[in-house]
Short mmCIF file of C-alpha atoms (C1' of nucleotides) and ligand atoms in Angstrom, two decimals:
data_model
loop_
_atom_site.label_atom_id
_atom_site.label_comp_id
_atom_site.label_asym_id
_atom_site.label_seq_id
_atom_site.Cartn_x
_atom_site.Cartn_y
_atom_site.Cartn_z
CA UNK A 1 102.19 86.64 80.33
CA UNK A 2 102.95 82.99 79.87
CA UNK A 3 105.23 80.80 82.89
CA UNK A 4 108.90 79.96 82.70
CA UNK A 5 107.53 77.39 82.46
CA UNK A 6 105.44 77.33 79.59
CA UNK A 7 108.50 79.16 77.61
CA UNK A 8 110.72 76.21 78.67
CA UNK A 9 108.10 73.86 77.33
CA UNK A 10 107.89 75.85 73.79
CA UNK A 11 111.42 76.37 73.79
CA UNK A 12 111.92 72.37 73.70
CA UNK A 13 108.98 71.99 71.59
CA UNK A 14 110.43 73.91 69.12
CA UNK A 15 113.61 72.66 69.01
CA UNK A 16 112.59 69.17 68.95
CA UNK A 17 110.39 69.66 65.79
CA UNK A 18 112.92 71.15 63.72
CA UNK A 19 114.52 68.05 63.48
CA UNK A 20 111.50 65.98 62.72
CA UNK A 21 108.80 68.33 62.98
CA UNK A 22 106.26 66.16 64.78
CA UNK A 23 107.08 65.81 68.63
CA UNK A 24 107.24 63.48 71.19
CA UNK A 25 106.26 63.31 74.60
CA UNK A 26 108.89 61.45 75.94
CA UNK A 27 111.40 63.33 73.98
CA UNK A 28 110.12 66.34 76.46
CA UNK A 29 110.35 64.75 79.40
CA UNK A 30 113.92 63.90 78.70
CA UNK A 31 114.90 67.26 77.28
CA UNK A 32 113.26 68.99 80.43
CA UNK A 33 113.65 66.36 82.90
CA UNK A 34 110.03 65.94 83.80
CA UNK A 35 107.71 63.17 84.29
CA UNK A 36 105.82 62.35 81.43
CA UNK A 37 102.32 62.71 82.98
CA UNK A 38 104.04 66.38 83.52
CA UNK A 39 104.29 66.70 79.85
CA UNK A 40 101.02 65.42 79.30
CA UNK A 41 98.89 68.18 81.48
CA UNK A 42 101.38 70.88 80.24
CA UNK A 43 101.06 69.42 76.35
CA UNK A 44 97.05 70.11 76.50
CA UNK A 45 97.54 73.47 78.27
CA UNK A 46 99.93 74.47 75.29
CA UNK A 47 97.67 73.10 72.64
CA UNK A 48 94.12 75.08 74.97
CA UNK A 49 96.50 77.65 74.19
CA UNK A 50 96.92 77.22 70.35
CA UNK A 51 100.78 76.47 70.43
CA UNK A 52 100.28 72.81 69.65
CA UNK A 53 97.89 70.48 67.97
CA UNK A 54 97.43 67.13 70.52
CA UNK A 55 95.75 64.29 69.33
CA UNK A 56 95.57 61.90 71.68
CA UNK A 57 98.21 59.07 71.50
CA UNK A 58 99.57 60.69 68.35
CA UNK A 59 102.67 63.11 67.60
CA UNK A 60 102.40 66.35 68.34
CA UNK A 61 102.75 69.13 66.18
CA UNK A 62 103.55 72.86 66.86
CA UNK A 63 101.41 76.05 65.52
CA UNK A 64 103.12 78.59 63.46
CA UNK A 65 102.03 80.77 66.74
CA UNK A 66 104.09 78.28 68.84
CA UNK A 67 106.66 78.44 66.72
CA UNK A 68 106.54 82.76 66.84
CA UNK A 69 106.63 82.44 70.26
CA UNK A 70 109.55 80.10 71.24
CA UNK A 71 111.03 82.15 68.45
CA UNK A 72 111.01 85.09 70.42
CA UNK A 73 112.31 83.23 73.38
CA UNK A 74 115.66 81.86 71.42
CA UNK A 75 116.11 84.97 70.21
CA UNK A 76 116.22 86.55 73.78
CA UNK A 77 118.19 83.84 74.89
CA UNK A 78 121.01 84.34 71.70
CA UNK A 79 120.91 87.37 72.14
CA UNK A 80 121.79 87.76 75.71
CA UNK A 81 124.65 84.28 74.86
CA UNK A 82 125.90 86.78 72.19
CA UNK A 83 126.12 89.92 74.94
CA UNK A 84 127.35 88.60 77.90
CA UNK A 85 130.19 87.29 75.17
CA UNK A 86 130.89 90.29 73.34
CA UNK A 87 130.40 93.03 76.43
CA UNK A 88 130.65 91.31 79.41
CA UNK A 89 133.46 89.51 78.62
CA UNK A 90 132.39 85.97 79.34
CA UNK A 91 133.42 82.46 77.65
CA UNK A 92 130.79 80.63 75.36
CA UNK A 93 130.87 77.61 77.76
CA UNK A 94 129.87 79.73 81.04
CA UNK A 95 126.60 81.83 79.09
CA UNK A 96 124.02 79.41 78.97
CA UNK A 97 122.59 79.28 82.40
CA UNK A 98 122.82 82.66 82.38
CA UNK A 99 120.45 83.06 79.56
CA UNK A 100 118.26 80.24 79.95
CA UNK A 101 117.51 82.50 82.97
CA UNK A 102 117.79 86.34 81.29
CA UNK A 103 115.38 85.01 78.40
CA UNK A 104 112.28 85.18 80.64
CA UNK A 105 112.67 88.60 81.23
CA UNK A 106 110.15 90.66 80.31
CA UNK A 107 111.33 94.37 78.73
CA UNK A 108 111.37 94.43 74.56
CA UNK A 109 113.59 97.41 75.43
CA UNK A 110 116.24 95.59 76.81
CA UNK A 111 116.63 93.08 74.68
CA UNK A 112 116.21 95.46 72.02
CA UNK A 113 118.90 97.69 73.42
CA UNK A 114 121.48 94.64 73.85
CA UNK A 115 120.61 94.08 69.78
CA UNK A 116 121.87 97.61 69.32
CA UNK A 117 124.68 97.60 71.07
CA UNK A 118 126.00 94.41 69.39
CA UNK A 119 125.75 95.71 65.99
CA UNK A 120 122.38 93.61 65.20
CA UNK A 121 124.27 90.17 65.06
CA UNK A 122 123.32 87.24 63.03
CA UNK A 123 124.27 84.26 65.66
CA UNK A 124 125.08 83.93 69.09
CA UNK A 125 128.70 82.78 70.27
CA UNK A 126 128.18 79.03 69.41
CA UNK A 127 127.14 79.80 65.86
CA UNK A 128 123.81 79.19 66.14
CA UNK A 129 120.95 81.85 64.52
CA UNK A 130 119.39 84.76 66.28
CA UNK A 131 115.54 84.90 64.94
CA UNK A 132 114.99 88.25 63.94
CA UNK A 133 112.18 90.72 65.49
CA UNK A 134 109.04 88.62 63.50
CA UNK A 135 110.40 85.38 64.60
CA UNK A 136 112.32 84.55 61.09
CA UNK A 137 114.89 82.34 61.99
CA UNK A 138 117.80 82.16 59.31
CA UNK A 139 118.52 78.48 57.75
CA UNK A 140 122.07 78.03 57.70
CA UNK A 141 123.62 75.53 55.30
CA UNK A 142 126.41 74.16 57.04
CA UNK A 143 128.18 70.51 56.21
CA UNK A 144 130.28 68.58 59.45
CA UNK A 145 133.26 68.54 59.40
CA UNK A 146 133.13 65.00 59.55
CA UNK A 147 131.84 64.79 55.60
CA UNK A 148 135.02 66.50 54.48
CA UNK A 149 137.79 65.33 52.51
CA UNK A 150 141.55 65.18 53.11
CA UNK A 151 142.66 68.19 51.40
CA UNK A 152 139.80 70.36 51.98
CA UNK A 153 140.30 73.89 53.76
CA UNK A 154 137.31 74.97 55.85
CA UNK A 155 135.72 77.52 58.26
CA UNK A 156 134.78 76.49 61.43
CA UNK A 157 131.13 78.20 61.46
CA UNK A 158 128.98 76.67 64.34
CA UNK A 159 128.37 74.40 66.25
CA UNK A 160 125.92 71.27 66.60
CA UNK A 161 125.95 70.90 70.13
CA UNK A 162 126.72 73.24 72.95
CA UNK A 163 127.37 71.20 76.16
CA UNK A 164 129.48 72.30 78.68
CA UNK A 165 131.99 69.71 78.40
CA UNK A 166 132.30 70.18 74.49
CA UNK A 167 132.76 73.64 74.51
CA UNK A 168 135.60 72.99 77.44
CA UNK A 169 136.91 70.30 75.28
CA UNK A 170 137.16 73.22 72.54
CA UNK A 171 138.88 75.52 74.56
CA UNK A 172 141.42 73.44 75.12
CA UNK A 173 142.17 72.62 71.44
CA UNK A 174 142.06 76.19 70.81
CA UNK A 175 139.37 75.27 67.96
CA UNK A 176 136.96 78.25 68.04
CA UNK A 177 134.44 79.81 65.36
CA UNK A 178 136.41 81.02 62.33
CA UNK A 179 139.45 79.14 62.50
CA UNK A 180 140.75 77.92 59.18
CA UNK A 181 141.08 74.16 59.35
CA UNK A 182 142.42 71.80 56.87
CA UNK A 183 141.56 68.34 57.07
CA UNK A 184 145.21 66.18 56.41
CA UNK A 185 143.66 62.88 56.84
CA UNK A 186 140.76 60.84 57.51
CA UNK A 187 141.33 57.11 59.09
CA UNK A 188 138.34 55.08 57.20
CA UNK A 189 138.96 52.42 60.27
CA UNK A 190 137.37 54.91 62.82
CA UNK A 191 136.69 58.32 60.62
CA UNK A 192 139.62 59.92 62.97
CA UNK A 193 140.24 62.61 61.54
CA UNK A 194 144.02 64.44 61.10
CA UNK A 195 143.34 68.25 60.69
CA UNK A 196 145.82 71.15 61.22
CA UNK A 197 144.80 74.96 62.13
CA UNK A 198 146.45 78.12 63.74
CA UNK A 199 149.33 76.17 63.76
CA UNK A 200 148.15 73.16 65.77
CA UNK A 201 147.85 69.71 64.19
CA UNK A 202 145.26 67.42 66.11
CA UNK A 203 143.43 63.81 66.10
CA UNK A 204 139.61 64.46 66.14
CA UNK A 205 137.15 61.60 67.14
CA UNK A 206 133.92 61.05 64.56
CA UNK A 207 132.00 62.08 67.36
CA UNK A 208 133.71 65.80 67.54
CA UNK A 209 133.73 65.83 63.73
CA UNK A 210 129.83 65.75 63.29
CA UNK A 211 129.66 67.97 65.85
CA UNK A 212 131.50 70.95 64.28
CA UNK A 213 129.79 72.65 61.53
CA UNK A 214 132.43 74.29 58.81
CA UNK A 215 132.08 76.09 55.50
CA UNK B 1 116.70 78.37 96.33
CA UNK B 2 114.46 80.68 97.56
CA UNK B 3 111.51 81.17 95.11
CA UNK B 4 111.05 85.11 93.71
CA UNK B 5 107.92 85.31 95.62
CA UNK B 6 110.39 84.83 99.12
CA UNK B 7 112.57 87.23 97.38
CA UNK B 8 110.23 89.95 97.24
CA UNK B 9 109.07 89.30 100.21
CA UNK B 10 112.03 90.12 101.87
CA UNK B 11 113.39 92.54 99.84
CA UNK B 12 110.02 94.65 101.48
CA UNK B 13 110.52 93.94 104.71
CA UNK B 14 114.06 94.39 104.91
CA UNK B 15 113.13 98.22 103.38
CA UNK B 16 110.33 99.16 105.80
CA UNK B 17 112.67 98.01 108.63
CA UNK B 18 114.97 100.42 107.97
CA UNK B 19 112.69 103.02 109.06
CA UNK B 20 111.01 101.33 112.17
CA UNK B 21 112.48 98.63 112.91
CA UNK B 22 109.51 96.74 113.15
CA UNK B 23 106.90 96.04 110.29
CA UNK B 24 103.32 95.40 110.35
CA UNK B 25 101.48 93.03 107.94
CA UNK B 26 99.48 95.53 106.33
CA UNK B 27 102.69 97.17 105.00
CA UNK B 28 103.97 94.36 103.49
CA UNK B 29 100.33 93.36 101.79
CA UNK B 30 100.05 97.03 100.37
CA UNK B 31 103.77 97.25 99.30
CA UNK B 32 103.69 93.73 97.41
CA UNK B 33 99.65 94.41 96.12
CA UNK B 34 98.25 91.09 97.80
CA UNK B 35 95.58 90.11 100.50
CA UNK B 36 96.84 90.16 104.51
CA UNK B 37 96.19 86.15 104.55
CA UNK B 38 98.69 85.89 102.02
CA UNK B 39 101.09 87.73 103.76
CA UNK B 40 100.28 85.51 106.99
CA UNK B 41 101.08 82.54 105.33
CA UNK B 42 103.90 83.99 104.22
CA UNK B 43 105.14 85.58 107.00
CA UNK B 44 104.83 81.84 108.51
CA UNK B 45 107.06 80.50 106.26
CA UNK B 46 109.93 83.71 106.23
CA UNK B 47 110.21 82.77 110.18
CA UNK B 48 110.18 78.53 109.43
CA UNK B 49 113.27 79.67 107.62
CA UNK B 50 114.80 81.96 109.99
CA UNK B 51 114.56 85.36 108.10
CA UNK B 52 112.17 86.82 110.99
CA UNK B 53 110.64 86.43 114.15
CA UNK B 54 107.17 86.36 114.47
CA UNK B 55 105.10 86.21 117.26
CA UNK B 56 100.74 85.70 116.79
CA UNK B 57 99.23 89.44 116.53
CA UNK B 58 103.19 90.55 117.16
CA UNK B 59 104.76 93.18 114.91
CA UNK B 60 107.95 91.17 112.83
CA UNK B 61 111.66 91.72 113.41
CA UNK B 62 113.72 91.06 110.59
CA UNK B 63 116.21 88.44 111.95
CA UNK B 64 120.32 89.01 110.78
CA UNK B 65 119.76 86.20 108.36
CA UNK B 66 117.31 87.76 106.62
CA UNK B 67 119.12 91.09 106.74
CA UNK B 68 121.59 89.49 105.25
CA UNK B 69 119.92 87.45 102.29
CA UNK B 70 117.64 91.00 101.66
CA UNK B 71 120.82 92.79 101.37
CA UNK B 72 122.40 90.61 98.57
CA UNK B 73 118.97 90.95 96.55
CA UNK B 74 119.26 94.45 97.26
CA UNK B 75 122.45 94.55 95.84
CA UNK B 76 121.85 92.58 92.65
CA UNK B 77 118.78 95.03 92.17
CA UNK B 78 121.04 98.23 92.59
CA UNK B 79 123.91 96.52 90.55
CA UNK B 80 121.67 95.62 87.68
CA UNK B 81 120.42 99.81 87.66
CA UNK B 82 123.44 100.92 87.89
CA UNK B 83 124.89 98.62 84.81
CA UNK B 84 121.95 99.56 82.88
CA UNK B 85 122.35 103.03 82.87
CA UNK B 86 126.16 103.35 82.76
CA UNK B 87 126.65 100.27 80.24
CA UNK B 88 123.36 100.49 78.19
CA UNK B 89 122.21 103.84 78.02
CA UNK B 90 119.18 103.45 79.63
CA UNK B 91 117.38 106.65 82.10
CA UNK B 92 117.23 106.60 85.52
CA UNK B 93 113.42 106.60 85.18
CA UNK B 94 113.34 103.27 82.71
CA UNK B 95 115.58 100.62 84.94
CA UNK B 96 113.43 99.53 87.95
CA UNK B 97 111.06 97.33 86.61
CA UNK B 98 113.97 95.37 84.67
CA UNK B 99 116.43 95.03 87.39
CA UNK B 100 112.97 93.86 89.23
CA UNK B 101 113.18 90.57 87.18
CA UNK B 102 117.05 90.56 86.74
CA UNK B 103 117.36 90.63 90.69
CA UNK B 104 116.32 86.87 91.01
CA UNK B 105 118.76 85.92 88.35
CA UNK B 106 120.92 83.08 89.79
CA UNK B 107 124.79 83.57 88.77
CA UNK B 108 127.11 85.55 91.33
CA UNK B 109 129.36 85.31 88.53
CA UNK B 110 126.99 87.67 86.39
CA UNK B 111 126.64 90.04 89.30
CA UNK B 112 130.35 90.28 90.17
CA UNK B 113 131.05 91.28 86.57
CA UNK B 114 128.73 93.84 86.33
CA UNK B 115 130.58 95.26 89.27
CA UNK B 116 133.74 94.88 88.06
CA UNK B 117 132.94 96.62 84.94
CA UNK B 118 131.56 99.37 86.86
CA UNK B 119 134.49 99.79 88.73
CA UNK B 120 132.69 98.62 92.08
CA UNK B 121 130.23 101.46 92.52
CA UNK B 122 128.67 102.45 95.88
CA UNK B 123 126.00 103.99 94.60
CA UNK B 124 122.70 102.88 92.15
CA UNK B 125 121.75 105.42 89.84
CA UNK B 126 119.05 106.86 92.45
CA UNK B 127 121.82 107.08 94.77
CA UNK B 128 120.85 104.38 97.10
CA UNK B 129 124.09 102.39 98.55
CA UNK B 130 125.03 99.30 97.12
CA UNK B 131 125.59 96.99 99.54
CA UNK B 132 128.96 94.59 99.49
CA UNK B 133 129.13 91.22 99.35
CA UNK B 134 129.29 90.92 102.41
CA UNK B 135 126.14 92.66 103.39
CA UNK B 136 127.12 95.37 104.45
CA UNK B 137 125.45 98.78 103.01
CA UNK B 138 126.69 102.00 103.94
CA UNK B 139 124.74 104.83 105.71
CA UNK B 140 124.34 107.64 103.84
CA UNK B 141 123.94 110.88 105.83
CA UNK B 142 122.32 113.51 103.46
CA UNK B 143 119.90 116.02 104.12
CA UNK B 144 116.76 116.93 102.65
CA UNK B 145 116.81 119.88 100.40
CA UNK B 146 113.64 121.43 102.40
CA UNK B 147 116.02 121.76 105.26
CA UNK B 148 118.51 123.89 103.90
CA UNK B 149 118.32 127.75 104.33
CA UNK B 150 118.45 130.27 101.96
CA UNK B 151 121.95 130.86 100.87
CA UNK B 152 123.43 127.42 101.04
CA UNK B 153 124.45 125.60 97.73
CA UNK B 154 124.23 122.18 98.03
CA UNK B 155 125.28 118.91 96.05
CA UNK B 156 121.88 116.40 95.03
CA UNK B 157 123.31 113.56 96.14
CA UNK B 158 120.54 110.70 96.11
CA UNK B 159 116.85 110.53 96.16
CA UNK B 160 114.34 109.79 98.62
CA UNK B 161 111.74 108.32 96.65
CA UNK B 162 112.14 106.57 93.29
CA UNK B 163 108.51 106.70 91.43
CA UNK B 164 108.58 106.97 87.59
CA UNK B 165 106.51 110.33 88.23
CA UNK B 166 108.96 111.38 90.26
CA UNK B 167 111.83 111.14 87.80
CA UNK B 168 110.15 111.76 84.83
CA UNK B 169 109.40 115.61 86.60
CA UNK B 170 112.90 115.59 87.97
CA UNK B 171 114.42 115.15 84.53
CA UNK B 172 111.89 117.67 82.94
CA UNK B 173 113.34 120.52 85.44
CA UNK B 174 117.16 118.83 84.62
CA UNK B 175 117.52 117.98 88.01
CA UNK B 176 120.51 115.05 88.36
CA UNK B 177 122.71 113.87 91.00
CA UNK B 178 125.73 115.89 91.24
CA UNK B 179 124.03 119.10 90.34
CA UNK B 180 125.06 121.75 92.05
CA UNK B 181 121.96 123.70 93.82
CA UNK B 182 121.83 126.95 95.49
CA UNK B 183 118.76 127.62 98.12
CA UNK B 184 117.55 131.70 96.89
CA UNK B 185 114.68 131.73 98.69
CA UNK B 186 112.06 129.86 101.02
CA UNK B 187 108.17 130.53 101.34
CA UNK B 188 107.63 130.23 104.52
CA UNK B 189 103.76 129.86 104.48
CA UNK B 190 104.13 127.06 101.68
CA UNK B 191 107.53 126.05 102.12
CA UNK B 192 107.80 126.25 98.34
CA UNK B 193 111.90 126.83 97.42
CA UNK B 194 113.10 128.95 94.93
CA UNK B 195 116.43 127.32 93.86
CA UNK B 196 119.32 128.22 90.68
CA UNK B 197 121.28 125.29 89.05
CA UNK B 198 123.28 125.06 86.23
CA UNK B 199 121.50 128.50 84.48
CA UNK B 200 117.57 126.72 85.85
CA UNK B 201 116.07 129.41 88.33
CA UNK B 202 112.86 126.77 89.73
CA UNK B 203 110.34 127.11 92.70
CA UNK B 204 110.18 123.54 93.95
CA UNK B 205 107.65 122.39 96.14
CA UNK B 206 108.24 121.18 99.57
CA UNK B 207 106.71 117.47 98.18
CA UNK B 208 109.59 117.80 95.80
CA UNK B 209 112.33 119.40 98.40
CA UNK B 210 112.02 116.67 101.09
CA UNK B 211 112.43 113.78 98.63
CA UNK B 212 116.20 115.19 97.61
CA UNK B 213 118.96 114.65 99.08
CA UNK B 214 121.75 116.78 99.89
CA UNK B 215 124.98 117.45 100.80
"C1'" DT C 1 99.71 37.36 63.93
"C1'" DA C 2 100.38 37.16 68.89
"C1'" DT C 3 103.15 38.92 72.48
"C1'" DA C 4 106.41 41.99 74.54
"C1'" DT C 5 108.06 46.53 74.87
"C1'" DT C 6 107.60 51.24 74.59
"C1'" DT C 7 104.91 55.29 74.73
"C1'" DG C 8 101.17 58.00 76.29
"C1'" DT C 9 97.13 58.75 79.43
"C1'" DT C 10 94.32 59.11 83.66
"C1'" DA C 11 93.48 59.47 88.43
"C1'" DG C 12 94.83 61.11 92.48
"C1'" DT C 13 98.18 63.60 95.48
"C1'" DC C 14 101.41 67.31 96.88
"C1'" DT C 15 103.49 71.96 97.44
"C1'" DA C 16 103.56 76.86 96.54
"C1'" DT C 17 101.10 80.89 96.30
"C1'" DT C 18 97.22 83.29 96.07
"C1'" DC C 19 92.32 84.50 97.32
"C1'" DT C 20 87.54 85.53 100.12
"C1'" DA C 21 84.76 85.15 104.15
"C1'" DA C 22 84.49 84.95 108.84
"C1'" DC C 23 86.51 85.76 113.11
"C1'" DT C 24 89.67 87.65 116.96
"C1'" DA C 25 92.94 90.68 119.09
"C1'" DT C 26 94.68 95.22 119.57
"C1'" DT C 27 94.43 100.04 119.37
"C1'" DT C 28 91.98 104.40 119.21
"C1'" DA C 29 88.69 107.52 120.71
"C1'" DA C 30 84.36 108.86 122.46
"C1'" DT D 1 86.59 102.42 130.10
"C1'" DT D 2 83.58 100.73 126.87
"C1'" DA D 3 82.58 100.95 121.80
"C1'" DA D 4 84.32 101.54 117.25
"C1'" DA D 5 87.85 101.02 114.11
"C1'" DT D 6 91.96 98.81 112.62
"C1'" DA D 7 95.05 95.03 112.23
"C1'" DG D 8 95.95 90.27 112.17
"C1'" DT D 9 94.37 85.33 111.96
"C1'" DT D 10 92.06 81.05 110.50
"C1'" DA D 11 89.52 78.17 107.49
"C1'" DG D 12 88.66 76.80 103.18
"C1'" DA D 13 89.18 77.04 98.20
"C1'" DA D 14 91.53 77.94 93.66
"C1'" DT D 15 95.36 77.59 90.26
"C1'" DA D 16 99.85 76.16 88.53
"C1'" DG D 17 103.02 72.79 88.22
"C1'" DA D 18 105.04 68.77 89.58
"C1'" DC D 19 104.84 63.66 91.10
"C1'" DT D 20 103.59 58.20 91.47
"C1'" DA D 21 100.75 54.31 90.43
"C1'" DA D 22 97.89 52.12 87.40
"C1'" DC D 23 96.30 51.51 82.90
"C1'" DA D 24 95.74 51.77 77.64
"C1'" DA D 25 97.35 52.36 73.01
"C1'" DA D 26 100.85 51.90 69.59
"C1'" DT D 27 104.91 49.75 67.96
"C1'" DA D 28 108.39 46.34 67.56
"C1'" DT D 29 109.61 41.56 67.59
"C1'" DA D 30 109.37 36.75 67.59
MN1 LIG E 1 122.22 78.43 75.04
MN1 LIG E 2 114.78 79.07 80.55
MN1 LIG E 3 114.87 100.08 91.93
MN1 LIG E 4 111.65 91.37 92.13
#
DNA sequence: TATATTTGTTAGTCTATTCTAACTATTTAA
DNA sequence: TTAAATAGTTAGAATAGACTAACAAATATA
């Protein structure tokens, strides 16, 4: 059975490349707040392992059997996120340490069982996609709200960051996934952005704009 | 925190204090499946921290601290068997091994909503006490089934031992807690028990009879 | 292009947890 | 009450994962 660790590494890895798809070490140390020479040992483990490719000095890149893996991990972590939201009652900014602990657990059955029970969902409370059994992660083709138009109605769908403080900030504008927004107007001095939903009309910052993915 | 390792290690001691009061290092090495000089060292360490006292060549005494943190790992164990079975349709025979990894989860918050949506049970689903939050864990006084005289009906209240063998034949003869059990007759060269329940007429054997308890 | 900055690597150390081999104390039993 | 058996200890080593200090390669910048 592979580490915590190790999963944690993946798990970054992973993310990190579907932005870019070739990896960097630093970009790992930051992410899990390690050293790099940390990285480095862990890095050639991963790729003795056949996660990674490591050529010394140069990107990395991960396997499609490190990519199966850390699928498996997200998927344990979404969909715990998506259970402890739906039948334990909690709110999406208080599930992630929770999972980034629950997705180490070892039992296909329970995870399996929590799938089950939820109905076989497609993405976890922040909008974000639950990889399916084989490690097939759906692509979801979102826009930000920030590259809408005055005028335009849209969904609030997901997500593109999940920080504590965002998702508080969230909850206190009542903006959560689903809600019909319509963007009023768009300052081109700042990209503020006037939108009105559920009844509320509200001043969002560029920087919350990218950040919430609509359709 | 205390790592999983110091977990377990307590969690074992706390349990074969119950009986004697004292424990012996060869206990704890067979219990946890690891060498005596790993117990040493660890056994070192448990009284650094204050969980036990230890004395060279000395049988250990659990110390109240340790009592103490066993008893909330306890409880986050029983907790997590209890949810699993009442909230996720999982047998009595299948839980162990998960709540074994789910017991070092970090997030009082995810424990104390598990009880609350059990409705603060005082039992796990073996029908071992759950201890509070405080510590505290109620003594159960049952008897053992092989004790009772022909005659008596009796409530299975909680079992003495927990092995998947041992549940996996208890649920083949539809033997559950709360079943109602009336002693018919009682070998006395064997001690093998002939018992009626719910429309089952069983001889039980006196292995079986003095690992369920009654009242 | 030459230099400065950033990024990645190596060497060596540390802690946690485990192990085997060798030894010592305690307990049991002849 | 001595010898045998059992239980506990020490020493020394291994592995995993992390770190700092020192160095090397790659990249950015003047
Ligand atoms: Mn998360
Ligand atoms: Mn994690
Ligand atoms: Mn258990
Ligand atoms: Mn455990």
């Amino acid at each position: 059975m592979n580490s915590q660790s190790i999963e944690n590494y993946l798990k970054v890895i992973f993310n990190q490349a579907i932005s870019t798809d070739e990896v960097n070490t630093t970009g790992i140390a930051q992410a899990l707040e390690v050293s790099l020479p940390s990285v480095n040992s862990m890095v050639k483990k991963l790729a003795g392992m056949g996660f990674l490719e490591y050529e010394k000095y140069r990107p990395l890149k991960i396997t499609e059997k490190g990519r199966q893996m850390a699928a498996m991990i997200i998927r344990k972590h979404r969909l715990t996120e998506m259970y402890l939201v739906e039948k334990m009652g909690f709110g999406w900014e208080e599930v992630h340490d929770i999972a980034e602990q629950l997705e180490h657990v070892q039992s296909p059955l329970f995870f399996d069982r929590m799938d089950e029970l939820l109905g076989y969902p497609k993405r976890d409370p922040h909008g974000s996609p639950i990889p399916n059994k084989k490690g097939h992660i759906a692509t979801l083709e979102y826009r930000m709200l920030a590259d809408c138009q005055p005028g335009e109605k849209v969904v609030l769908k997901a997500l593109g960051h999940t920080s504590d403080a965002f998702l508080k900030y969230l909850n206190s504008k009542n903006l959560a996934l689903g809600v019909e927004v319509e963007v009023i107007a768009l300052e081109m001095y700042d990209r503020n952005m006037t939108v009105v939903y559920d009844g509320h009309r509200e001043v969002l910052s560029s920087l919350v704009c990218s950040k919430l993915l609509v359709s």
